[in-house]
Amino acid sequence: AQSVTQPDIHITVSEGASLELRCNYSYGATPYLFWYVQSPGQGLQLLLKYFSGDTLVQGIKGFEAEFKRSQSSFNLRKPSVHWSDAAEYFCAVGNTGTASKLTFGTGTRLQVTL
Amino acid sequence: EAEVAQSPRYKITEKSQAVAFWCDPISGHATLYWYRQILGQGPELLVQFQDESVVDDSQLPKDRFSAERLKGVDSTLKIQPAELGDSAMYLCASSFSTGFVGELFFGEGSRLTVL
C-alpha cells in the first residue's frame, strides 16, 4: 500500500527566508507525486506535480520540488517565503489502475513571521 | 474558471441525526472522490466513483455512510446516524483522468460539527 510521511508537523520561518518541507513516500512502482496547499477552512489547491522526466519540477507561487528516488523523497522548496504562504501543505502519492487515487500525508503547517 | 461545487459549507447537527452533503464536479470529469479530513490530519479517501460506479469504498463506514452518483454527474454523501467522531471537513474532488491519477480539483469542503 502506498503511504506518505511528512515528518514536520509545524514549521515557522521568517518572511524572506528560504523554506523546505519534507516528504517521504512509499510506493512499489514509479510514483506520481503532488504537493497541495490548504488555507484555513478552504479546499486544497495543487502547487505542483511529478509524473516523470525532469526530477526538479516547478509549480505555482514560486514553489519547486525535487524527486529523489534513492531517498524516496519529494521535498518542497521556496527560496523566499512571503507572509501569504502561511497555510497547511500536503504531500500526496498517486497510484495507477482502475481505482487510481491520491494518498495524503498528515500535512505541515507553515507559519510565517514578519 | 470551472470549480467543484459543494454544499452546505457548514453543517451543525446533533448526534443520531441524518446529514447529507452534495457535490457537483467540474463538467466532463468522470472521476469523483469524497475525502474526509479530521482537524489536524490529511484527507482520507472515503469513496471513489468512476462515472456512476463505485470503484473504491473500502474506507467508507457502510453501517452509517452512503454515497451515490446516480447519473454520473453530481453526488451525495449521507451519514445516518451522525456520531460525535464524524465531525470533520468533507471534501469532494474530481478528475478528468481515468486509470491514472491526474490532477484532482477540490471543492471548498463541507465542515460538519456533531454535537
PDB file of C-alpha atoms in Angstrom:
ATOM      1  CA  ALA A   1       0.000   0.000   0.000  1.00  0.00           C
ATOM      2  CA  GLN A   2       1.163   3.497  -0.733  1.00  0.00           C
ATOM      3  CA  SER A   3       1.874   5.970   2.043  1.00  0.00           C
ATOM      4  CA  VAL A   4       3.318   9.398   2.657  1.00  0.00           C
ATOM      5  CA  THR A   5       5.226  10.719   5.655  1.00  0.00           C
ATOM      6  CA  GLN A   6       5.579  14.390   6.420  1.00  0.00           C
ATOM      7  CA  PRO A   7       7.871  14.450   9.457  1.00  0.00           C
ATOM      8  CA  ASP A   8       7.385  18.109  10.329  1.00  0.00           C
ATOM      9  CA  ILE A   9       4.012  18.931  11.845  1.00  0.00           C
ATOM     10  CA  HIS A  10       4.699  22.649  12.234  1.00  0.00           C
ATOM     11  CA  ILE A  11       7.380  24.936  10.784  1.00  0.00           C
ATOM     12  CA  THR A  12       7.949  28.623  11.433  1.00  0.00           C
ATOM     13  CA  VAL A  13      10.054  30.758   9.120  1.00  0.00           C
ATOM     14  CA  SER A  14      10.684  34.475   8.803  1.00  0.00           C
ATOM     15  CA  GLU A  15       9.387  36.313   5.778  1.00  0.00           C
ATOM     16  CA  GLY A  16      12.070  36.365   3.114  1.00  0.00           C
ATOM     17  CA  ALA A  17      13.779  33.240   4.421  1.00  0.00           C
ATOM     18  CA  SER A  18      14.037  30.043   2.421  1.00  0.00           C
ATOM     19  CA  LEU A  19      11.741  27.100   3.017  1.00  0.00           C
ATOM     20  CA  GLU A  20      11.988  23.343   2.676  1.00  0.00           C
ATOM     21  CA  LEU A  21       9.151  20.996   3.601  1.00  0.00           C
ATOM     22  CA  ARG A  22       9.985  17.329   3.774  1.00  0.00           C
ATOM     23  CA  CYS A  23       8.045  14.472   2.223  1.00  0.00           C
ATOM     24  CA  ASN A  24       8.884  10.782   2.084  1.00  0.00           C
ATOM     25  CA  TYR A  25       6.755   8.293   0.202  1.00  0.00           C
ATOM     26  CA  SER A  26       6.318   4.567  -0.020  1.00  0.00           C
ATOM     27  CA  TYR A  27       5.148   3.059  -3.280  1.00  0.00           C
ATOM     28  CA  GLY A  28       6.184  -0.055  -5.148  1.00  0.00           C
ATOM     29  CA  ALA A  29       6.409   1.430  -8.615  1.00  0.00           C
ATOM     30  CA  THR A  30       7.228   4.789 -10.129  1.00  0.00           C
ATOM     31  CA  PRO A  31       5.253   7.239  -8.030  1.00  0.00           C
ATOM     32  CA  TYR A  32       3.105  10.119  -9.087  1.00  0.00           C
ATOM     33  CA  LEU A  33       3.752  12.833  -6.538  1.00  0.00           C
ATOM     34  CA  PHE A  34       1.904  16.003  -5.664  1.00  0.00           C
ATOM     35  CA  TRP A  35       2.040  18.947  -3.326  1.00  0.00           C
ATOM     36  CA  TYR A  36      -1.185  20.698  -2.339  1.00  0.00           C
ATOM     37  CA  VAL A  37      -1.739  23.784  -0.205  1.00  0.00           C
ATOM     38  CA  GLN A  38      -4.751  24.453   2.010  1.00  0.00           C
ATOM     39  CA  SER A  39      -5.657  27.786   3.537  1.00  0.00           C
ATOM     40  CA  PRO A  40      -7.784  27.698   6.720  1.00  0.00           C
ATOM     41  CA  GLY A  41     -11.305  26.487   6.063  1.00  0.00           C
ATOM     42  CA  GLN A  42     -10.667  26.032   2.364  1.00  0.00           C
ATOM     43  CA  GLY A  43     -10.199  23.196  -0.082  1.00  0.00           C
ATOM     44  CA  LEU A  44      -6.876  22.063  -1.480  1.00  0.00           C
ATOM     45  CA  GLN A  45      -5.029  23.750  -4.316  1.00  0.00           C
ATOM     46  CA  LEU A  46      -2.417  21.983  -6.401  1.00  0.00           C
ATOM     47  CA  LEU A  47       1.058  23.527  -6.189  1.00  0.00           C
ATOM     48  CA  LEU A  48       2.929  21.104  -8.416  1.00  0.00           C
ATOM     49  CA  LYS A  49       3.123  17.515  -9.568  1.00  0.00           C
ATOM     50  CA  TYR A  50       5.697  14.979 -10.702  1.00  0.00           C
ATOM     51  CA  PHE A  51       4.876  12.205 -13.144  1.00  0.00           C
ATOM     52  CA  SER A  52       8.151  11.533 -14.931  1.00  0.00           C
ATOM     53  CA  GLY A  53      11.085  13.229 -16.589  1.00  0.00           C
ATOM     54  CA  ASP A  54      12.989  16.090 -15.003  1.00  0.00           C
ATOM     55  CA  THR A  55      13.244  15.447 -11.289  1.00  0.00           C
ATOM     56  CA  LEU A  56      13.069  19.145 -10.441  1.00  0.00           C
ATOM     57  CA  VAL A  57       9.568  20.437 -11.010  1.00  0.00           C
ATOM     58  CA  GLN A  58       8.351  23.981 -10.900  1.00  0.00           C
ATOM     59  CA  GLY A  59       4.982  24.948  -9.539  1.00  0.00           C
ATOM     60  CA  ILE A  60       2.839  27.941  -8.875  1.00  0.00           C
ATOM     61  CA  LYS A  61       3.614  30.737  -6.429  1.00  0.00           C
ATOM     62  CA  GLY A  62       7.388  30.238  -6.820  1.00  0.00           C
ATOM     63  CA  PHE A  63       7.464  26.740  -5.344  1.00  0.00           C
ATOM     64  CA  GLU A  64       9.565  23.869  -6.627  1.00  0.00           C
ATOM     65  CA  ALA A  65      10.104  20.265  -5.590  1.00  0.00           C
ATOM     66  CA  GLU A  66      12.770  17.689  -6.277  1.00  0.00           C
ATOM     67  CA  PHE A  67      12.102  13.987  -6.709  1.00  0.00           C
ATOM     68  CA  LYS A  68      14.883  11.802  -5.309  1.00  0.00           C
ATOM     69  CA  ARG A  69      14.218   8.149  -5.957  1.00  0.00           C
ATOM     70  CA  SER A  70      17.183   6.956  -3.887  1.00  0.00           C
ATOM     71  CA  GLN A  71      15.790   8.732  -0.835  1.00  0.00           C
ATOM     72  CA  SER A  72      12.102   8.186  -1.597  1.00  0.00           C
ATOM     73  CA  SER A  73      11.659  11.893  -1.111  1.00  0.00           C
ATOM     74  CA  PHE A  74       9.835  14.754  -2.771  1.00  0.00           C
ATOM     75  CA  ASN A  75      10.709  17.856  -0.769  1.00  0.00           C
ATOM     76  CA  LEU A  76       9.066  21.193  -1.434  1.00  0.00           C
ATOM     77  CA  ARG A  77      11.172  24.343  -1.547  1.00  0.00           C
ATOM     78  CA  LYS A  78      10.804  28.076  -1.943  1.00  0.00           C
ATOM     79  CA  PRO A  79      13.754  30.476  -1.950  1.00  0.00           C
ATOM     80  CA  SER A  80      11.966  33.392  -0.293  1.00  0.00           C
ATOM     81  CA  VAL A  81       8.783  32.967   1.720  1.00  0.00           C
ATOM     82  CA  HIS A  82       6.013  35.560   1.741  1.00  0.00           C
ATOM     83  CA  TRP A  83       3.572  36.094   4.608  1.00  0.00           C
ATOM     84  CA  SER A  84       0.761  34.896   2.342  1.00  0.00           C
ATOM     85  CA  ASP A  85       2.406  31.454   2.143  1.00  0.00           C
ATOM     86  CA  ALA A  86       1.222  30.669   5.669  1.00  0.00           C
ATOM     87  CA  ALA A  87      -1.012  27.611   5.239  1.00  0.00           C
ATOM     88  CA  GLU A  88      -1.108  23.834   5.536  1.00  0.00           C
ATOM     89  CA  TYR A  89       0.902  21.887   2.983  1.00  0.00           C
ATOM     90  CA  PHE A  90       0.121  18.318   1.980  1.00  0.00           C
ATOM     91  CA  CYS A  91       2.255  15.880   0.051  1.00  0.00           C
ATOM     92  CA  ALA A  92       0.435  13.101  -1.784  1.00  0.00           C
ATOM     93  CA  VAL A  93       1.272  10.000  -3.784  1.00  0.00           C
ATOM     94  CA  GLY A  94      -0.911   8.628  -6.552  1.00  0.00           C
ATOM     95  CA  ASN A  95      -1.215   5.155  -7.989  1.00  0.00           C
ATOM     96  CA  THR A  96      -2.392   3.857 -11.331  1.00  0.00           C
ATOM     97  CA  GLY A  97      -5.086   1.390 -12.191  1.00  0.00           C
ATOM     98  CA  THR A  98      -8.844   1.264 -12.065  1.00  0.00           C
ATOM     99  CA  ALA A  99      -9.001   2.668  -8.558  1.00  0.00           C
ATOM    100  CA  SER A 100      -6.416   5.351  -9.043  1.00  0.00           C
ATOM    101  CA  LYS A 101      -6.381   7.690  -6.068  1.00  0.00           C
ATOM    102  CA  LEU A 102      -4.265  10.048  -4.015  1.00  0.00           C
ATOM    103  CA  THR A 103      -2.967   9.165  -0.570  1.00  0.00           C
ATOM    104  CA  PHE A 104      -2.092  12.201   1.516  1.00  0.00           C
ATOM    105  CA  GLY A 105       0.384  12.835   4.290  1.00  0.00           C
ATOM    106  CA  THR A 106      -0.677  14.379   7.567  1.00  0.00           C
ATOM    107  CA  GLY A 107       0.430  17.828   6.491  1.00  0.00           C
ATOM    108  CA  THR A 108       2.872  20.506   7.618  1.00  0.00           C
ATOM    109  CA  ARG A 109       1.555  23.777   8.974  1.00  0.00           C
ATOM    110  CA  LEU A 110       3.666  26.734   7.911  1.00  0.00           C
ATOM    111  CA  GLN A 111       3.742  29.870   9.995  1.00  0.00           C
ATOM    112  CA  VAL A 112       5.467  32.969   8.633  1.00  0.00           C
ATOM    113  CA  THR A 113       6.733  35.644  10.985  1.00  0.00           C
ATOM    114  CA  LEU A 114       7.182  39.220   9.856  1.00  0.00           C
TER     115      LEU A 114
ATOM    116  CA  GLU B   1     -12.783  29.017 -14.206  1.00  0.00           C
ATOM    117  CA  ALA B   2     -14.631  25.754 -13.600  1.00  0.00           C
ATOM    118  CA  GLU B   3     -14.901  24.704  -9.985  1.00  0.00           C
ATOM    119  CA  VAL B   4     -16.110  21.823  -7.879  1.00  0.00           C
ATOM    120  CA  ALA B   5     -19.218  22.958  -6.042  1.00  0.00           C
ATOM    121  CA  GLN B   6     -20.109  21.672  -2.593  1.00  0.00           C
ATOM    122  CA  SER B   7     -22.956  22.388  -0.218  1.00  0.00           C
ATOM    123  CA  PRO B   8     -23.559  23.149   2.513  1.00  0.00           C
ATOM    124  CA  ARG B   9     -20.304  24.819   3.544  1.00  0.00           C
ATOM    125  CA  TYR B  10     -21.122  24.362   7.210  1.00  0.00           C
ATOM    126  CA  LYS B  11     -23.443  21.972   8.998  1.00  0.00           C
ATOM    127  CA  ILE B  12     -24.085  21.637  12.708  1.00  0.00           C
ATOM    128  CA  THR B  13     -26.162  18.698  13.831  1.00  0.00           C
ATOM    129  CA  GLU B  14     -26.862  16.642  16.899  1.00  0.00           C
ATOM    130  CA  LYS B  15     -25.712  13.080  17.154  1.00  0.00           C
ATOM    131  CA  SER B  16     -28.110  10.481  15.803  1.00  0.00           C
ATOM    132  CA  GLN B  17     -29.431  12.922  13.204  1.00  0.00           C
ATOM    133  CA  ALA B  18     -29.056  12.436   9.458  1.00  0.00           C
ATOM    134  CA  VAL B  19     -26.875  14.721   7.335  1.00  0.00           C
ATOM    135  CA  ALA B  20     -26.241  14.957   3.629  1.00  0.00           C
ATOM    136  CA  PHE B  21     -23.607  16.666   1.536  1.00  0.00           C
ATOM    137  CA  TRP B  22     -23.805  17.470  -2.149  1.00  0.00           C
ATOM    138  CA  CYS B  23     -21.066  17.791  -4.726  1.00  0.00           C
ATOM    139  CA  ASP B  24     -21.122  18.920  -8.346  1.00  0.00           C
ATOM    140  CA  PRO B  25     -17.824  18.153 -10.077  1.00  0.00           C
ATOM    141  CA  ILE B  26     -16.241  20.007 -12.953  1.00  0.00           C
ATOM    142  CA  SER B  27     -18.112  19.292 -16.157  1.00  0.00           C
ATOM    143  CA  GLY B  28     -16.650  16.352 -18.041  1.00  0.00           C
ATOM    144  CA  HIS B  29     -14.803  14.915 -15.071  1.00  0.00           C
ATOM    145  CA  ALA B  30     -15.585  11.210 -14.917  1.00  0.00           C
ATOM    146  CA  THR B  31     -13.926  10.503 -11.583  1.00  0.00           C
ATOM    147  CA  LEU B  32     -15.314  11.847  -8.328  1.00  0.00           C
ATOM    148  CA  TYR B  33     -13.860  11.423  -4.858  1.00  0.00           C
ATOM    149  CA  TRP B  34     -15.156  12.036  -1.355  1.00  0.00           C
ATOM    150  CA  TYR B  35     -12.443  12.614   1.237  1.00  0.00           C
ATOM    151  CA  ARG B  36     -12.794  13.146   4.980  1.00  0.00           C
ATOM    152  CA  GLN B  37     -10.345  15.432   6.746  1.00  0.00           C
ATOM    153  CA  ILE B  38     -10.264  15.390  10.521  1.00  0.00           C
ATOM    154  CA  LEU B  39      -8.840  18.542  12.065  1.00  0.00           C
ATOM    155  CA  GLY B  40      -5.048  18.425  12.044  1.00  0.00           C
ATOM    156  CA  GLN B  41      -4.847  15.473   9.675  1.00  0.00           C
ATOM    157  CA  GLY B  42      -4.576  14.852   5.974  1.00  0.00           C
ATOM    158  CA  PRO B  43      -7.563  13.959   3.795  1.00  0.00           C
ATOM    159  CA  GLU B  44      -8.555  10.287   3.773  1.00  0.00           C
ATOM    160  CA  LEU B  45     -10.449   8.744   0.886  1.00  0.00           C
ATOM    161  CA  LEU B  46     -13.967   7.582   1.704  1.00  0.00           C
ATOM    162  CA  VAL B  47     -15.313   6.677  -1.720  1.00  0.00           C
ATOM    163  CA  GLN B  48     -14.354   6.969  -5.375  1.00  0.00           C
ATOM    164  CA  PHE B  49     -16.700   6.947  -8.356  1.00  0.00           C
ATOM    165  CA  GLN B  50     -15.936   6.338 -11.982  1.00  0.00           C
ATOM    166  CA  ASP B  51     -18.977   7.772 -13.749  1.00  0.00           C
ATOM    167  CA  GLU B  52     -21.883   6.292 -11.746  1.00  0.00           C
ATOM    168  CA  SER B  53     -19.997   3.254 -10.476  1.00  0.00           C
ATOM    169  CA  VAL B  54     -18.217   2.890  -7.175  1.00  0.00           C
ATOM    170  CA  VAL B  55     -14.624   1.772  -7.725  1.00  0.00           C
ATOM    171  CA  ASP B  56     -13.355   2.069  -4.162  1.00  0.00           C
ATOM    172  CA  ASP B  57     -15.384   2.344  -0.970  1.00  0.00           C
ATOM    173  CA  SER B  58     -13.126   0.244   1.207  1.00  0.00           C
ATOM    174  CA  GLN B  59     -12.745   3.020   3.807  1.00  0.00           C
ATOM    175  CA  LEU B  60     -16.397   4.053   3.871  1.00  0.00           C
ATOM    176  CA  PRO B  61     -18.137   3.100   7.161  1.00  0.00           C
ATOM    177  CA  LYS B  62     -21.024   1.439   5.423  1.00  0.00           C
ATOM    178  CA  ASP B  63     -23.113   0.967   8.537  1.00  0.00           C
ATOM    179  CA  ARG B  64     -23.784   4.692   8.633  1.00  0.00           C
ATOM    180  CA  PHE B  65     -22.361   6.271   5.479  1.00  0.00           C
ATOM    181  CA  SER B  66     -23.720   6.011   1.967  1.00  0.00           C
ATOM    182  CA  ALA B  67     -22.786   7.694  -1.278  1.00  0.00           C
ATOM    183  CA  GLU B  68     -24.358   7.829  -4.684  1.00  0.00           C
ATOM    184  CA  ARG B  69     -23.763   9.333  -8.084  1.00  0.00           C
ATOM    185  CA  LEU B  70     -26.859   8.218  -9.897  1.00  0.00           C
ATOM    186  CA  LYS B  71     -26.378   9.881 -13.288  1.00  0.00           C
ATOM    187  CA  GLY B  72     -22.618  10.028 -13.180  1.00  0.00           C
ATOM    188  CA  VAL B  73     -22.561  13.753 -12.581  1.00  0.00           C
ATOM    189  CA  ASP B  74     -23.309  15.161  -9.132  1.00  0.00           C
ATOM    190  CA  SER B  75     -23.016  13.123  -5.964  1.00  0.00           C
ATOM    191  CA  THR B  76     -24.475  12.932  -2.474  1.00  0.00           C
ATOM    192  CA  LEU B  77     -22.774  11.671   0.667  1.00  0.00           C
ATOM    193  CA  LYS B  78     -25.083  10.783   3.553  1.00  0.00           C
ATOM    194  CA  ILE B  79     -24.455  10.000   7.186  1.00  0.00           C
ATOM    195  CA  GLN B  80     -27.171   8.399   9.268  1.00  0.00           C
ATOM    196  CA  PRO B  81     -26.984   8.482  12.207  1.00  0.00           C
ATOM    197  CA  ALA B  82     -24.241  11.017  12.801  1.00  0.00           C
ATOM    198  CA  GLU B  83     -21.815  10.385  15.640  1.00  0.00           C
ATOM    199  CA  LEU B  84     -19.504  12.758  17.507  1.00  0.00           C
ATOM    200  CA  GLY B  85     -16.488  11.284  15.734  1.00  0.00           C
ATOM    201  CA  ASP B  86     -17.897  12.281  12.357  1.00  0.00           C
ATOM    202  CA  SER B  87     -17.034  15.922  12.980  1.00  0.00           C
ATOM    203  CA  ALA B  88     -14.683  16.750  10.122  1.00  0.00           C
ATOM    204  CA  MET B  89     -14.319  18.509   6.799  1.00  0.00           C
ATOM    205  CA  TYR B  90     -15.809  16.533   3.917  1.00  0.00           C
ATOM    206  CA  LEU B  91     -14.011  17.303   0.688  1.00  0.00           C
ATOM    207  CA  CYS B  92     -15.189  16.459  -2.787  1.00  0.00           C
ATOM    208  CA  ALA B  93     -12.740  16.278  -5.662  1.00  0.00           C
ATOM    209  CA  SER B  94     -12.973  15.444  -9.328  1.00  0.00           C
ATOM    210  CA  SER B  95     -10.558  14.389 -12.006  1.00  0.00           C
ATOM    211  CA  PHE B  96     -10.687  14.058 -15.766  1.00  0.00           C
ATOM    212  CA  SER B  97      -8.219  11.195 -15.857  1.00  0.00           C
ATOM    213  CA  THR B  98      -9.213   7.571 -15.614  1.00  0.00           C
ATOM    214  CA  GLY B  99      -6.907   4.717 -14.660  1.00  0.00           C
ATOM    215  CA  PHE B 100      -4.221   7.260 -13.901  1.00  0.00           C
ATOM    216  CA  VAL B 101      -4.090   9.864 -11.208  1.00  0.00           C
ATOM    217  CA  GLY B 102      -4.040  13.228 -12.852  1.00  0.00           C
ATOM    218  CA  GLU B 103      -4.713  16.435 -11.027  1.00  0.00           C
ATOM    219  CA  LEU B 104      -7.546  16.363  -8.519  1.00  0.00           C
ATOM    220  CA  PHE B 105      -9.605  19.514  -8.280  1.00  0.00           C
ATOM    221  CA  PHE B 106     -11.077  20.063  -4.834  1.00  0.00           C
ATOM    222  CA  GLY B 107     -14.149  21.901  -3.701  1.00  0.00           C
ATOM    223  CA  GLU B 108     -14.089  24.173  -0.669  1.00  0.00           C
ATOM    224  CA  GLY B 109     -15.452  21.421   1.531  1.00  0.00           C
ATOM    225  CA  SER B 110     -18.357  20.921   3.900  1.00  0.00           C
ATOM    226  CA  ARG B 111     -17.486  21.285   7.557  1.00  0.00           C
ATOM    227  CA  LEU B 112     -19.575  19.083   9.827  1.00  0.00           C
ATOM    228  CA  THR B 113     -19.881  19.599  13.565  1.00  0.00           C
ATOM    229  CA  VAL B 114     -21.733  16.932  15.522  1.00  0.00           C
ATOM    230  CA  LEU B 115     -22.913  17.957  18.990  1.00  0.00           C
TER     231      LEU B 115
END
